Amino acid sequence: MKVWGMLLGGFPRSRRLRHVLRDVERGTAPYYVAEAEVDRFASQVIGAQLAAGFPVVVDGMADWHDIFRPFVDAWRNVTVDGLLRYFDNNFFYRIPVFTDEPDARSFVLSRRVYRFRDAADPAGVKVVMPGPVTFAYMSKNLSGLSTEELAERIAFLLREEARKALDAGASLIQVDEPFLADIDATPDHARLAVDLVNSIVDGFGDRAVLSLYYGVPEPGVYEVLLDVKARYLMLDVADAPARASSLLKDKGAGGHVLALGVVDARRIIDDDESRIIELVKGVAGGSEELVLTTSTWMDLIPYRYALRKTIILGRIVESVASSLGADVWSIWG
Amino acid sequence: MAYSVPRKFPTTVVGSYPKIPPAMDLIKKRRAGEISEEEFRKLIKEPIREAVRDQIEAGIDIISDGEQSREDMVVYFAERVEGYRPGDWVRIFDNVYFRKPVIVGDLKWVRQMIVEDWVYATSISQGRPVKGIITGPYTMMEWSFDLRYGRREELIIELARIIRREVEELVKAGARYIQVDEPALSTRPWREEAELLKDALEVIFKGLGDVKRIVHICYGRLEKIIPYILEYPVDQFDLELKNSNFRLLPYLKEYGYDKELGFGVVDVHTLQVETVEEIKGYIDKLMKMDFIPPEKVYVDPDCGLKRLPREVAKAKMKNLAEAARIAREEW
Ligand SMILES: [Zn+2]
């Protein structure tokens, strides 16, 4: 058995980066100052992940205002409107507004891979995109398309994103569908998500992750999601450990490699290692491969705690592996 | 001065009111240490007086102090409870950040936090009851970071003990309407979350005596947890209803709702002022559903009015008071 760790998604901005972005927005600093600061920041964040022993890293996406924004900026016929609460967080995203069928003006993810792959060496680079169902259902749809049609169109654009990112050298493609972990998601939503995510990752499912967080999917939704052709299935375990483990015990992983979000990315207190080991043993004891990750992105906790949680995750990978008699896998490829 | 609250459709507010100058300046000066807490309490009386006057002029029966002292409903208490330290910066949207309070030590009540404002508002309310309004333990927990307790079951009870102590001070001072605000609850509509708050509310409200116990919960997917919250030891739920076009009402009826209802009839997120006829129509709609008598219906805005311009907030209160007056003759 092999166990490995990775961060799930974005990192919070450092004070310096916040200030630089603010200056650029106010027009008191040129844009390339922000670009340079994002580069420097990403190198720090990547360095922390390498130090923690992760075989794939993220750049931290610290310049993204929310998960949808870079795609909204890169696509035609979509813009942003007012603020809406982002799931159960005290954080608000800008609602994407689709005014017609969206179309790509430029690509978001491949550029990032080219930009950060050298800093990541010898680890692989993971790119993260919002899932088409989450994207479509959390937007305002004035496109004239039905929500399902809009989701399909978004999936088409995301497939291009994924392919270009792979061409650029990305090691893993992660599709985030937090909407499916929400209490209001239905098996129909899950069916649509499965069809669309399968179309996005067709041909490279062995390098794809479907991630579900801010809650644990309802059993009926989860059952449908097991049909997804992504090798890795990520669940937010820290948010509601009891519900997550009973779901996994009842329904299994459907042949997927589980990525368990065991380190709580929304709370700053140190995670309880022995409770995590206990939980992991209960749900993933016999599997061939296991990924441990953060319960969601870490962008909603202060920067220094995100660094700390990165190191804690690395430590937990080691101790889970040793208690399961497994190997720690830390070199991609 | 005696004031008699109408038996049917009494009108009230959720609590917060637009900040009236110089309230914001005073809050900033106090935080910067330019004025002491004592000076702050003295100077904040002027904005409170204005907020109280607006409510009386609008015809509200059970009023509030307008929460003129509080910039943020969690930070205000975090700044005054021992065990908290000023927060670390976290993102609220785009590149906008706020300092989320952090619990670093054992939580301890050290002094009255809202009693003085309540006493002052009561002294100028011309006999109208003033609600004692406090942020609830679930919201304090969810909108703070915790480095001390770890277990949420333990943390929420500690917060409840502190709130209980402040509520006791309010009751001692004469408050008869106590409202606990829980905007965070409806963002996590799961049974175990609803049950966490139930235990905490027992701590806050147990054996308080002749006091109206109210919980205000903001808009969200409450239908998921109605069966569990109906078990709460409270007399009244104050709910945001207009904003969701009253979609919660059939669920309340279905679950055999038998408590009092704070009936939110004006949207606090739009500048458009609902007309008297519209509001009266909402009251009629509720009455025609035939599951709650007019004696149990408190007509009020959906939520705090603090984000509206003052004249819009006042106009909304005035229209809801007028609609309630007309409804009283009919139902
Ligand atoms: Zn509210």
Short mmCIF file of N, CA, C and O and ligand atoms in Angstrom, two decimals, chain B residues 14 183 216-219 238 240 302-304, ligand 1:
data_model
loop_
_atom_site.label_atom_id
_atom_site.label_comp_id
_atom_site.label_asym_id
_atom_site.label_seq_id
_atom_site.Cartn_x
_atom_site.Cartn_y
_atom_site.Cartn_z
N VAL B 14 -35.76 43.45 14.31
CA VAL B 14 -34.79 42.39 14.59
C VAL B 14 -33.65 42.95 15.44
O VAL B 14 -33.12 42.27 16.31
N PRO B 183 -27.37 34.04 12.75
CA PRO B 183 -27.30 34.02 11.28
C PRO B 183 -26.51 32.84 10.72
O PRO B 183 -26.73 32.44 9.58
N HIS B 216 -33.53 34.57 16.64
CA HIS B 216 -33.63 35.07 15.27
C HIS B 216 -32.69 34.27 14.38
O HIS B 216 -31.51 34.13 14.69
N ILE B 217 -33.23 33.72 13.31
CA ILE B 217 -32.41 32.96 12.37
C ILE B 217 -32.58 33.58 10.99
O ILE B 217 -33.70 33.83 10.55
N CYS B 218 -31.45 33.82 10.32
CA CYS B 218 -31.52 34.49 9.02
C CYS B 218 -31.90 33.52 7.92
O CYS B 218 -31.92 32.32 8.10
N TYR B 219 -32.11 34.10 6.76
CA TYR B 219 -32.50 33.35 5.58
C TYR B 219 -31.54 32.19 5.30
O TYR B 219 -30.34 32.31 5.43
N ASP B 238 -37.88 34.17 15.28
CA ASP B 238 -38.01 35.36 14.46
C ASP B 238 -37.33 35.05 13.13
O ASP B 238 -36.13 34.79 13.09
N GLU B 240 -36.65 35.35 8.77
CA GLU B 240 -36.57 36.14 7.54
C GLU B 240 -37.45 35.45 6.51
O GLU B 240 -37.12 34.38 6.03
N ASP B 302 -37.37 41.46 7.99
CA ASP B 302 -36.70 40.17 7.83
C ASP B 302 -35.49 40.02 8.74
O ASP B 302 -35.22 38.95 9.28
N CYS B 303 -34.72 41.08 8.87
CA CYS B 303 -33.42 40.98 9.53
C CYS B 303 -33.07 42.38 10.01
O CYS B 303 -33.90 43.30 9.93
N GLY B 304 -31.86 42.55 10.50
CA GLY B 304 -31.43 43.88 10.92
C GLY B 304 -31.45 44.86 9.75
O GLY B 304 -31.22 44.48 8.61
ZN ZN C 1 -31.10 38.02 10.17
#
